[in-house]
Tab-separated table of C-alpha atoms and ligand atoms in Angstrom:
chain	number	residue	atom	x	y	z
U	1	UNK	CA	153.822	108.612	43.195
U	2	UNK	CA	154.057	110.336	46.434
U	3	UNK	CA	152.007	113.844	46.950
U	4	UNK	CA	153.971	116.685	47.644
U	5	UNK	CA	153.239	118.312	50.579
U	6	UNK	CA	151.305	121.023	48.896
U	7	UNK	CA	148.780	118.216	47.467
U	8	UNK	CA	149.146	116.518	50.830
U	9	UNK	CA	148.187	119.602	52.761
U	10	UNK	CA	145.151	120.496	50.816
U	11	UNK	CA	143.953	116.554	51.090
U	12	UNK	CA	143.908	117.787	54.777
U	13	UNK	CA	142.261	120.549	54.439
U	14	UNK	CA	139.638	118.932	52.411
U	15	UNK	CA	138.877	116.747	55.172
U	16	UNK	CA	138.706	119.422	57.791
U	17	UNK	CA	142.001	118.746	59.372
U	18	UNK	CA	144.165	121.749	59.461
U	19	UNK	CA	148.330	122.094	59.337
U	20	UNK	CA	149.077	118.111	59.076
U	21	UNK	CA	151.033	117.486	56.650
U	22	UNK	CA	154.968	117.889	58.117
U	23	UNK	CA	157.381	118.524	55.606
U	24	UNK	CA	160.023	117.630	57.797
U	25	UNK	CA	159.252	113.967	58.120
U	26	UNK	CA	159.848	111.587	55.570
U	27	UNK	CA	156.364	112.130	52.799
U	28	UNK	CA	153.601	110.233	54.231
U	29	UNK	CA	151.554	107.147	52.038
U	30	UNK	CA	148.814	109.566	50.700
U	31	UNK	CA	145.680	109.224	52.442
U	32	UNK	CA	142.877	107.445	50.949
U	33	UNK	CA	139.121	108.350	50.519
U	34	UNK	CA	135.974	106.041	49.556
U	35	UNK	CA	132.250	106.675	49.086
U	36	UNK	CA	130.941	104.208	52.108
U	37	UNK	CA	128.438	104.701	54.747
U	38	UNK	CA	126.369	107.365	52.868
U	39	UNK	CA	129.350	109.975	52.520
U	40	UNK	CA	133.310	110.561	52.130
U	41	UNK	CA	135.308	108.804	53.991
U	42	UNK	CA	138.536	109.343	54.441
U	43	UNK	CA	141.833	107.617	56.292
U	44	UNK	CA	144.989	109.351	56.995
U	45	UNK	CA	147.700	106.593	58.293
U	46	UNK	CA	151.073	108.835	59.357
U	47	UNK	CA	152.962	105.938	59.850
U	48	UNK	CA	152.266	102.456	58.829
U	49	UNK	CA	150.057	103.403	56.246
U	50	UNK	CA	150.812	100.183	54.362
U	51	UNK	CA	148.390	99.154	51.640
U	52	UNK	CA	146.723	95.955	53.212
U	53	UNK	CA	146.239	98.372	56.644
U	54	UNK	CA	144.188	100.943	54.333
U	55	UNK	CA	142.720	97.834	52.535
U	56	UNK	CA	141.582	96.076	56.145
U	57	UNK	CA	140.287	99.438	57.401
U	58	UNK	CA	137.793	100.226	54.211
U	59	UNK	CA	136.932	96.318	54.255
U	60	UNK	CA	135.698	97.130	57.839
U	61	UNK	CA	133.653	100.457	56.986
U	62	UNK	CA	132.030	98.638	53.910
U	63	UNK	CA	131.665	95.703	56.302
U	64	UNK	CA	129.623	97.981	58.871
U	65	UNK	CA	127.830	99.492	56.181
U	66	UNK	CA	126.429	96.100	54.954
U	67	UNK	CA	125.209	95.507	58.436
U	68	UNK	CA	123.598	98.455	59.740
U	69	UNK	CA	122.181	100.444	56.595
U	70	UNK	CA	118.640	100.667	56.665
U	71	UNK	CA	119.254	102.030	53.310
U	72	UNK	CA	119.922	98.929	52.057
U	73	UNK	CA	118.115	95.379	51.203
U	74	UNK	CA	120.296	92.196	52.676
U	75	UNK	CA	121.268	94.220	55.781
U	76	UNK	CA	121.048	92.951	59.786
U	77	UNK	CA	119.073	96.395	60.324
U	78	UNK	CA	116.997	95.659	57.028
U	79	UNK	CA	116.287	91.837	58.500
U	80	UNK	CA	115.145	93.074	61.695
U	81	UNK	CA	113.089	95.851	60.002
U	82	UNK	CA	111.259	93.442	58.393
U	83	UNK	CA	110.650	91.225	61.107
U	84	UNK	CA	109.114	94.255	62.596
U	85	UNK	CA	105.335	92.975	64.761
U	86	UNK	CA	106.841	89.397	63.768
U	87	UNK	CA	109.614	88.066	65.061
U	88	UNK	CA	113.281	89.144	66.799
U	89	UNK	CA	115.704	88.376	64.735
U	90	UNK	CA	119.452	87.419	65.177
U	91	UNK	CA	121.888	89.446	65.008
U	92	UNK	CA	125.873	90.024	64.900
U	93	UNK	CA	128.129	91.643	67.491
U	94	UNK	CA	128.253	95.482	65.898
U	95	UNK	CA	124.549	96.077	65.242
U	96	UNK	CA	123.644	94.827	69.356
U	97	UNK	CA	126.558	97.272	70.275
U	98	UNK	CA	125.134	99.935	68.102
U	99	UNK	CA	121.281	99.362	69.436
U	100	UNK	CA	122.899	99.161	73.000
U	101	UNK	CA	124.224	102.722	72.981
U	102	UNK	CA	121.649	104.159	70.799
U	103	UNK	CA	119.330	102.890	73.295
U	104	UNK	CA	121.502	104.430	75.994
U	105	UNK	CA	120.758	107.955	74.635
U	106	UNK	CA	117.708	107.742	73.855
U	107	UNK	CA	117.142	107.001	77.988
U	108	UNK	CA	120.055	109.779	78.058
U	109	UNK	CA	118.164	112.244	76.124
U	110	UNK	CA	114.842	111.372	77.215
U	111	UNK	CA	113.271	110.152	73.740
U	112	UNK	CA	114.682	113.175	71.751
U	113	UNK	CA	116.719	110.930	70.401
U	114	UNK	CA	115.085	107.748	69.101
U	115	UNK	CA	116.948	104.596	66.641
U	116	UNK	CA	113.324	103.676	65.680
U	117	UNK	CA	113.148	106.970	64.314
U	118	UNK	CA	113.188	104.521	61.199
U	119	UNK	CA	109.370	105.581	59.438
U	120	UNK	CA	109.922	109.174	59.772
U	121	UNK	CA	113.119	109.084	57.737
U	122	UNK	CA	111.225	107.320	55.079
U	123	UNK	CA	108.338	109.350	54.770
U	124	UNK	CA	110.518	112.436	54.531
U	125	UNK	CA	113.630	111.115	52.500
U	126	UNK	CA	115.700	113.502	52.873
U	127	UNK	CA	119.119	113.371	51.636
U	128	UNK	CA	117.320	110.679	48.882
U	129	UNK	CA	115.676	111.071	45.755
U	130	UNK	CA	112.695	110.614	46.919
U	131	UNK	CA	113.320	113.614	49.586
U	132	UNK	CA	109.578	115.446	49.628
U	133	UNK	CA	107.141	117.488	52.191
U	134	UNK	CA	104.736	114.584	53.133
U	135	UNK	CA	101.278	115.663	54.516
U	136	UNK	CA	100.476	116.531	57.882
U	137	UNK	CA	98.213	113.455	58.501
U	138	UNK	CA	100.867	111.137	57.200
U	139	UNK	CA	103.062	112.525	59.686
U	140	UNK	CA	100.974	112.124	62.595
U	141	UNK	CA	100.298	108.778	61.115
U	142	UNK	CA	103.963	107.022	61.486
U	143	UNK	CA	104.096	108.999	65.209
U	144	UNK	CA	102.998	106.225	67.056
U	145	UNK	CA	105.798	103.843	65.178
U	146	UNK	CA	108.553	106.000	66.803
U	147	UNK	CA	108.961	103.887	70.028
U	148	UNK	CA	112.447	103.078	71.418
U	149	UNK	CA	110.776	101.336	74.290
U	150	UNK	CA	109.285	98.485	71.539
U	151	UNK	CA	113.152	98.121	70.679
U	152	UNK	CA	113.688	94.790	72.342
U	153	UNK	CA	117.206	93.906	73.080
U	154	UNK	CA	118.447	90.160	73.605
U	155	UNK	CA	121.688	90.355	74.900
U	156	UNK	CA	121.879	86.304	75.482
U	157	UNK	CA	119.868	85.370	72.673
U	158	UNK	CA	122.031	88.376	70.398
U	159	UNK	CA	118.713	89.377	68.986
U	160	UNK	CA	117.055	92.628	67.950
U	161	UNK	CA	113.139	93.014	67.389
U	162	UNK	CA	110.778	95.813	67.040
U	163	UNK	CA	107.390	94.848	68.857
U	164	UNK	CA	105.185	96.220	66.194
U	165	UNK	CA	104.766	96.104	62.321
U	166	UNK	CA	105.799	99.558	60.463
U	167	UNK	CA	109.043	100.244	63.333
U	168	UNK	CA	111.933	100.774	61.359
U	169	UNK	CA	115.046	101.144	63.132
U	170	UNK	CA	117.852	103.652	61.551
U	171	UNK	CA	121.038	104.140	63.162
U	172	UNK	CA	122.134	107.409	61.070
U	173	UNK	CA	123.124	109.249	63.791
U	174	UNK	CA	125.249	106.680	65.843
U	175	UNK	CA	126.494	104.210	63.041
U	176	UNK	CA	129.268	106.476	61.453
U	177	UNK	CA	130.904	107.064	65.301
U	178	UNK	CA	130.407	103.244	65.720
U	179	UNK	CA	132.478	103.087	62.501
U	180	UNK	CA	134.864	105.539	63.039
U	181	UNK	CA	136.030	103.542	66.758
U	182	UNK	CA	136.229	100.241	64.998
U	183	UNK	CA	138.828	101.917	62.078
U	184	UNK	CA	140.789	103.125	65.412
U	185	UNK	CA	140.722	100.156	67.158
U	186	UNK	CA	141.967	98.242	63.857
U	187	UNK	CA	144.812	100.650	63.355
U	188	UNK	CA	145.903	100.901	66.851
U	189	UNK	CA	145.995	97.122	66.803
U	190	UNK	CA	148.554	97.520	63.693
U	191	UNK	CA	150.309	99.345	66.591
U	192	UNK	CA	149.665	102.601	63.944
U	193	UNK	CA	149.843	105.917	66.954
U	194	UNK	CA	149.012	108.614	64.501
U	195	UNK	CA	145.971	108.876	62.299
U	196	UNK	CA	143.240	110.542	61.258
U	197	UNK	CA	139.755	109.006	60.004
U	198	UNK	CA	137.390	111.462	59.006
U	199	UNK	CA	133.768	110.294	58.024
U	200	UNK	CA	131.998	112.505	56.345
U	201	UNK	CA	132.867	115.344	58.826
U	202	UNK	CA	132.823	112.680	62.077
U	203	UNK	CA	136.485	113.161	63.027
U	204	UNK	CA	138.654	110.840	64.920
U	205	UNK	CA	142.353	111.852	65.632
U	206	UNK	CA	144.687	108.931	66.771
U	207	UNK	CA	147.563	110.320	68.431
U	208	UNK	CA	148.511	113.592	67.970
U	209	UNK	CA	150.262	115.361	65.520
U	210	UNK	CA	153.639	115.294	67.125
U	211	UNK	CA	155.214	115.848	70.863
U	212	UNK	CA	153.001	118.358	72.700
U	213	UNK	CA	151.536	119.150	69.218
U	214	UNK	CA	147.931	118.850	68.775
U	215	UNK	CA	145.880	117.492	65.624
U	216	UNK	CA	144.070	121.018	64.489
U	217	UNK	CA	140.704	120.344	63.315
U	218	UNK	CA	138.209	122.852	61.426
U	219	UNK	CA	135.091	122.722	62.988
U	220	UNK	CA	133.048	123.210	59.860
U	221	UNK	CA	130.704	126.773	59.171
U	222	UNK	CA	126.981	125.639	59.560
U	223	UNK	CA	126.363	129.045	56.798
U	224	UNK	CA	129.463	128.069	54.811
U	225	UNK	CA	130.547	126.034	51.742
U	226	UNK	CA	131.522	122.110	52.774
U	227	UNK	CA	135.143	122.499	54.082
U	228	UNK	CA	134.232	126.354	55.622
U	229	UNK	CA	135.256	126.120	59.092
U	230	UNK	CA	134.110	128.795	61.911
U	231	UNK	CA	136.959	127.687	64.111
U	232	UNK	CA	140.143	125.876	65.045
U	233	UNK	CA	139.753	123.174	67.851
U	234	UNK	CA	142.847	121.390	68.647
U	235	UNK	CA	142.783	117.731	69.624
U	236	UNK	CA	144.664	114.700	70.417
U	237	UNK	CA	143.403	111.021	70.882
U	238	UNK	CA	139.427	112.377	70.941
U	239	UNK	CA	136.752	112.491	68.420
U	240	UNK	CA	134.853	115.327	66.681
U	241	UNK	CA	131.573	115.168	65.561
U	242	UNK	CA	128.929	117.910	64.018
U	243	UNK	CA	125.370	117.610	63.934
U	244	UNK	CA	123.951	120.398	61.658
U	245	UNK	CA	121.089	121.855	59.759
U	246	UNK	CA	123.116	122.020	56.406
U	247	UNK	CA	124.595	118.720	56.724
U	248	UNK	CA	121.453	117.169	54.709
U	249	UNK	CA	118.058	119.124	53.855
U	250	UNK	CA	114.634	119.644	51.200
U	251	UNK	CA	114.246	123.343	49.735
U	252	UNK	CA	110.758	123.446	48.683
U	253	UNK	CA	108.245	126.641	48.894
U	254	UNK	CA	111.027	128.644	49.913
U	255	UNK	CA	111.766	126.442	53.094
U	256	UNK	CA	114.495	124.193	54.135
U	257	UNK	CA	113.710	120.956	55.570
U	258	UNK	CA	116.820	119.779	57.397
U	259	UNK	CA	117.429	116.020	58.149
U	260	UNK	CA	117.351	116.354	62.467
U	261	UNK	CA	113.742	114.913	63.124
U	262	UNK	CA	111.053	116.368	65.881
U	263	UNK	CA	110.590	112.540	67.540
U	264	UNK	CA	107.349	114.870	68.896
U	265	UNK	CA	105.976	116.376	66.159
U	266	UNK	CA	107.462	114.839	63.099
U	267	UNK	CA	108.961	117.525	61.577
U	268	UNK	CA	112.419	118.679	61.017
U	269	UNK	CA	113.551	120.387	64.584
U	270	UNK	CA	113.492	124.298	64.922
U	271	UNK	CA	115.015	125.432	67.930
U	272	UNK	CA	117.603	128.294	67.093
U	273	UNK	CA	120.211	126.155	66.975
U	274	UNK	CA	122.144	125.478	63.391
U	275	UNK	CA	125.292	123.184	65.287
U	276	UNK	CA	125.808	120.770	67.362
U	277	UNK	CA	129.968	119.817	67.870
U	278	UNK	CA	130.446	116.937	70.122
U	279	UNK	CA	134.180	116.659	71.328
U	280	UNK	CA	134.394	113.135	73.192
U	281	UNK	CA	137.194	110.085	73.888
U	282	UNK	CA	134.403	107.760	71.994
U	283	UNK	CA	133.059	108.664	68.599
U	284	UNK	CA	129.847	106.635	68.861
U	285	UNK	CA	129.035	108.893	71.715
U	286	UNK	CA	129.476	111.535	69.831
U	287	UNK	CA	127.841	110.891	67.095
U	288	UNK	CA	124.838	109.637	69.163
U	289	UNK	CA	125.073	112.994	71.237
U	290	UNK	CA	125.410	115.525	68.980
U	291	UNK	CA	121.962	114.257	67.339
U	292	UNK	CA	120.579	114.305	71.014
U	293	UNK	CA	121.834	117.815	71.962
U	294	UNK	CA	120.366	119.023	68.562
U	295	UNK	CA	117.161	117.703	69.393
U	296	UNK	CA	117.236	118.559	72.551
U	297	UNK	CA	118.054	122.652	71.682
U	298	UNK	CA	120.163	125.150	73.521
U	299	UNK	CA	119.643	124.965	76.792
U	300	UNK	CA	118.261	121.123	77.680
U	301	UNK	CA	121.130	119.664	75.246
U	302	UNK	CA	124.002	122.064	76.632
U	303	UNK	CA	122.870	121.096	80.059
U	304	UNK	CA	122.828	117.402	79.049
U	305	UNK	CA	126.454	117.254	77.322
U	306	UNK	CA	127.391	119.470	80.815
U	307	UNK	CA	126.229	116.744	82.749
U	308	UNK	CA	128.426	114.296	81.368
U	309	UNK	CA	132.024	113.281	82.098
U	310	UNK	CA	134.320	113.457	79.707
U	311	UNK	CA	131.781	115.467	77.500
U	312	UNK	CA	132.501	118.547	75.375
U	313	UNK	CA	130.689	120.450	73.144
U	314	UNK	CA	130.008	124.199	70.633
U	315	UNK	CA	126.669	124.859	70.072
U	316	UNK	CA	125.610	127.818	67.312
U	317	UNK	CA	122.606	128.983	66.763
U	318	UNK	CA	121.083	131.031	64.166
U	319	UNK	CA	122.137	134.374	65.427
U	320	UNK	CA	125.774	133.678	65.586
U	321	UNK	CA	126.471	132.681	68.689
U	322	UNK	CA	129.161	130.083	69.883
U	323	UNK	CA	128.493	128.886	73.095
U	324	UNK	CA	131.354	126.345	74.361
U	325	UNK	CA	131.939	124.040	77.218
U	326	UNK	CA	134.654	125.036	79.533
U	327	UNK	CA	136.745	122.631	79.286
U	328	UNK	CA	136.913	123.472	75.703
U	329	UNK	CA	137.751	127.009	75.840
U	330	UNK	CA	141.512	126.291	75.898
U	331	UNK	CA	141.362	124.014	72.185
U	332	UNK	CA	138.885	126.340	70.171
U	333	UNK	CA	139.356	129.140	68.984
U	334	UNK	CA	137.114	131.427	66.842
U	335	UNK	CA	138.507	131.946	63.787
U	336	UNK	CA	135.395	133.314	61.240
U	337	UNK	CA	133.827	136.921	61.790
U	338	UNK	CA	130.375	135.845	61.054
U	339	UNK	CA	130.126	134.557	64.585
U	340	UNK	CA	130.695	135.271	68.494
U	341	UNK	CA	131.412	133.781	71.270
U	342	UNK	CA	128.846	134.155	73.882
U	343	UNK	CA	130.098	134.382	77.257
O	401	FAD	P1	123.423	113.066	62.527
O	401	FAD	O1	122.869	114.223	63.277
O	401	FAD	O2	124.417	112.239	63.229
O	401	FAD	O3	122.206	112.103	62.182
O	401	FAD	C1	121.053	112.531	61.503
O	401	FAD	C2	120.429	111.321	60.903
O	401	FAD	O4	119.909	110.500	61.955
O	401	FAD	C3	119.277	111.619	59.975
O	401	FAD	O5	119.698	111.712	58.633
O	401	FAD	C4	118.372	110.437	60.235
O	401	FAD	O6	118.834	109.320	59.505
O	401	FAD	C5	118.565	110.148	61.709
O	401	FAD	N1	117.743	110.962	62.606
O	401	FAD	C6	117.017	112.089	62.346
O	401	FAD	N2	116.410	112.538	63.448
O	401	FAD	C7	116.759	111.689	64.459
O	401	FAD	C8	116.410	111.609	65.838
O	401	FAD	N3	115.596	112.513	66.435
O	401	FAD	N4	116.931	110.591	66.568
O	401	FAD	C9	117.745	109.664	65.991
O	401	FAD	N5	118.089	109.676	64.681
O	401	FAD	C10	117.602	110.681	63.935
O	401	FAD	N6	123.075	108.019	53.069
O	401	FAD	C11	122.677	107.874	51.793
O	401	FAD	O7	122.352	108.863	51.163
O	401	FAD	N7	122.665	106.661	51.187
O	401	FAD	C12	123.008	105.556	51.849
O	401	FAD	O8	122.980	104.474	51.285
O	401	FAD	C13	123.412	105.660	53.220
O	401	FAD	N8	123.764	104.571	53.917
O	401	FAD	C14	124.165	104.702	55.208
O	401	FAD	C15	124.510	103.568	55.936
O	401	FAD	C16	124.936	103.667	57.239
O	401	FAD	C17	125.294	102.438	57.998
O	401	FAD	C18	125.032	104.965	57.851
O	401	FAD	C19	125.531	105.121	59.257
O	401	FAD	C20	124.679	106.077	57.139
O	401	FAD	C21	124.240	105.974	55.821
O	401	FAD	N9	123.854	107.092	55.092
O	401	FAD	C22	123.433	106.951	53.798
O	401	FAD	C23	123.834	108.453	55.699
O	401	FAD	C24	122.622	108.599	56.652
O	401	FAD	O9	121.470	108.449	55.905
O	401	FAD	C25	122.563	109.932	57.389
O	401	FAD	O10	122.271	110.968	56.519
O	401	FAD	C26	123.825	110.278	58.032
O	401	FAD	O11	124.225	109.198	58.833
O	401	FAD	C27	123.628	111.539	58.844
O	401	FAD	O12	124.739	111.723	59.638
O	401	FAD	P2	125.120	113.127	60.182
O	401	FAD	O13	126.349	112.917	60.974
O	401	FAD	O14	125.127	114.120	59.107
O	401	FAD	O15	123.902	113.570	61.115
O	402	MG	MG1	124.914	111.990	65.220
């Protein structure tokens, strides 16, 4: 059964995408939501939304996930985390592109953000079961292991290997945007112009969401409930991503651990800010720079996304404050009283 566009609407706005639902076009194929890559996903296909192109898209995002979870045993990243102080070890097409731009900005953001950033994860588990406050010594201990530089990339040979025993790699904060451009690129290539894909919050918009009409996209509330949004940006044919202090975190002695690690000191990164938005044509570079900016804080990772065409970005820190890019001021608007823009 088709939704009605009440039910269709609120899918939307469960995913963070405001308004999309037109019910003056014929009632779209409902959009479709799995648990892959560590989250929600979900695909919105406005036209062509056929079953075998939802079917080819998830196959692709289960696909990825197969490959680069470090989560997971059987994995490319898991292979070459093994192989770590042993041996490089061969791998396909989508984990060398991934280690390629991570690599990128981690040069980019000068080590702030690091894909061997592997250990640390582990030791901290947060977001798992196993989440806890690890001791201060064991901390310092896995610092050393936190090396892009001993990330050695074969391009020829299509091999990945981490120089020294304990590296782990972990491509949390670039994989999803990897994932979300190869769904685009699949349903462009069905010749599909409008869609959303929304991975866990990483938003792509195909299209937009009719002539001269903008996708509108919640930029979600860092303070607020999942699905809380502090704004309205309006987009067409870019990418959305949000790094954030609620997105995963540890409450324990009355703190909160959140899931952005200090590559310096090992500990979860406290530097005012609570957000980092990304708005970008590629959503592996936003994904891998809205991690970056985060760790960078306020002013080094505002300065860095500044410095970069194409690049645009929201940062809000813990006061309130919503500093945006200026090329963004025209598509966001402040929508939520808890916060300001700062000039
Ligand atoms: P982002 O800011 O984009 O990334 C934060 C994540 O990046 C952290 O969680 C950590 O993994 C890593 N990170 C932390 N600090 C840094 C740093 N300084 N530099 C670089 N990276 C850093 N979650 C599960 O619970 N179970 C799963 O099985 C699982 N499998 C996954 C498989 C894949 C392929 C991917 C991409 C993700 C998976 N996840 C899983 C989710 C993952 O663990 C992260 O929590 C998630 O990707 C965080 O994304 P984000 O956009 O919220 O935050
Ligand atoms: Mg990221």
């Amino acid at each position: 059964m088709l939704p009605s566009c009440r039910t269709a609407a609120a899918a939307f706005l469960a995913a963070g995408v405001l308004s999309a639902a037109s019910c003056a076009a014929p009632a779209p194929l409902p959009p479709q939501a799995e648990f892959v890559l560590g989250t929600v996903c979900s695909v919105n296909l406005f036209e062509g939304g056929t079953p075998e192109a939802y079917r080819e898209v998830f196959a692709r995002l289960r696909g990825l996930e197969d490959l680069l979870s470090a989560n997971k045993d059987g994995t490319e990243v898991d292979a070459v985390n093994r192989a770590a102080g042993l041996g490089p070890v061969k791998v396909g097409p989508d984990a060398l592109a991934v280690a390629r731009s991570a690599m990128r900005y981690a040069g980019l953001s000068g080590g702030a953000f690091d894909p061997t950033i592997g250990p640390l994860v582990k030791l901290w588990g947060i977001g798992s079961d196993d989440a806890n406050v690890p001791p201060p010594e064991a901390v310092r201990g896995v610092l050393p292991l936190i090396a892009a530089g001993d990330l050695k990339i074969d391009e020829a040979a299509g091999t990945l290997f981490l120089a020294r025993p304990g590296m782990r790699l972990d491509f949390g904060a670039i994989a999803k945007g990897y994932a979300a451009d190869e769904a685009a690129k699949l349903i462009r290539a069905r010749g599909i112009k409008r869609a959303i894909v929304d991975l866990g919050g990483n938003v792509l918009a195909l299209g937009s969401k009719g002539f001269l009409k903008p996708w509108r996209v919640g930029v979600q509330d860092p303070a607020g409930v999942r699905g809380g949004y502090l704004g309205i940006l309006e987009i067409s044919d870019r990418t959305m991503v949000t790094s954030g202090v609620y997105e995963r975190f540890l409450e324990a002695d009355g703190k909160r651990y959140h899931h952005i690690l200090s590559t310096k000191d090992g500990y979860p990164i406290e530097n005012g800010l609570v957000s980092v938005t990304i708005v970008a044509a590629s959503s592996t570079d936003a994904d891998a720079l809205s991690t970056s900016c985060f760790a960078l804080g306020p002013e080094a990772g505002m300065a860095l996304a500044e410095s970069l065409p194409g690049i645009e970005a929201i940062f809000v820190d813990s006061s309130g404050s919503v500093r945006v890019t200026e090329g963004l001021k025209k598509d966001f608007k402040l929508t939520s009283p808890d916060y300001r823009l700062a000039p």
